[in-house]
Amino acid sequence: MAEDSILGFLQNNEAISDSLQFAASAGIDHNELENVIKSLRGFEIVDAQEFQKDRWFLKEEGKTYAREGSPEVQLFNAVPPDGISREELQKKVNPTVFKIGSSWAVKKKLVEIGRQGVSRKVEYVEDKIQGFLQQIEKGEVVDEKDLAELKNRKLIEFRPLKGYSLRKGPKYVSKRKKAATDLTREHLLRGDWRDLEFKEYNLSAQVQPIQIGYLQPLLKVRDAIQSIFLQMGFEEMPTNNYVESSFWNFDALFQPQQHPARDSHDTFFLKVPSSTRELPEDYVAKVTRVHESGDYGSLGYRYKWKREEADKNLLRTHTTAVSARMLYRLAQQKSFSPKRYYSIDRVFRNEAVDRTHLAEFHQIEGLICDRGLTLGDLFGVLEDFFARLGMAKLRFKPAYNPYTEPSMEIFSYHEGLKKWVEVGNSGMFRPEMLLPMGLPEDVSVIAWGLSLERPTMILYGIDNIRDLFGPKVDFNVIKNNPICRLGLE
Ligand code: PHE
């Protein structure tokens, strides 16, 4: 409707000199007209020049009076021809009208307020104030002298207003055809596609974000670390069992049965099924012996090893249980071949949950099994692996694990924190672990483990683990976080 009136007017006239006046006389809202003008200008159907002119506008109080009448006239109208008491009058009008209205009505000599009450001094008043205000509201011009009182009473203010002057543009048409966006079956059947104008594709338009799955930061870092292992020639171990027997989780790793980690305060034991059904018996016998009395040159722990303890099912506390299974499997082969194995998967510990600990986390583990490996090989592979993770400066600290000797904690210099932070644990698996499996005596295994959470928190600047994993994770953070650039540098 606004568009038709602009295009129709321009067909018979040279120009629309003032869109504000045009809108007022056509009874169209100027905002609506402005939108149409911008669209027509965009398609070069009209030429539009912007201009600003200052105009009077109603302030809030002015708007009320334009609607309800000036307070003095409202007050006057509330006074009956034969007068009224102040109290009665006060009840008839609202408090602001009474207050402001009575002072103006007295000043303008419309009423008289005496001891007897309030009485009219004239028979009739015309509400000029309301009239002027309504004229201004419609954008009509009001005489300068009539504005004086409105200005004084601060009912109006002077503000700039944007308008347009229009003339035909290079692509002027008296009626705009709506461009078709699709070629439909109906268009083809009717044959009207011949006359249609089709909208051009806007190839630079922003598209809707697509609703797809997003990778959790842990998964992104896992992918990156996985490719580092693959580049270094490692094979993945099958870690698809959260439930493990104590035997593979602890005993096979030469961890004595009284070890505090085997307490329910540290480990989640299963109620159902509470124990494992089968273990390789020959191997169990060798493990029993090495724990109880030692073997292969070891003295053992010298205690009574209990089968029930080894049978207990638990949620694995480390993926080293899987490494033990893999090494045992390797030892059963006819001839030994060297291996590089890795895994990245979930482990469980009965820990107090705080900003850096959960009762479950992901462990990254790597091991190399070959003849004649030394501690020097372990240093070398750790330097290589961690440098690919972006941790070029490493330090090692002697440590203890029941299954490794020597054992070393790994520290990396954190440039952001300006200090050394622990990033992993490592060592050479003990003969008490490897020889009962049946691996040749000259075969050594170097191994290391770290959490996936620690490097992810460092890489993504997350300082509370609950923002990374679990029900409190903000889905928008998952959607918007960047790719992991590990191993790309
Ligand atoms: N199992 C160790 C841990 O849970 C990690 C580790 C793996 C240490 C291999 C040494 C060798 O922390």
Coordinates of C-alpha atoms in Angstrom, one line a residue, residues 7 44 84 178 248 251 269 307 416:
L7 CA 5.1 4.5 -7.3
E44 CA 17.1 1.6 -8.1
I84 CA -18.5 22.5 44.2
K178 CA 7.7 -9.7 -7.1
W248 CA 44.6 -57.9 35.6
D251 CA 48.1 -58.8 40.6
F269 CA 34.4 -52.8 43.4
R307 CA 42.8 -66.1 44.9
G416 CA 51.6 -19.6 31.0

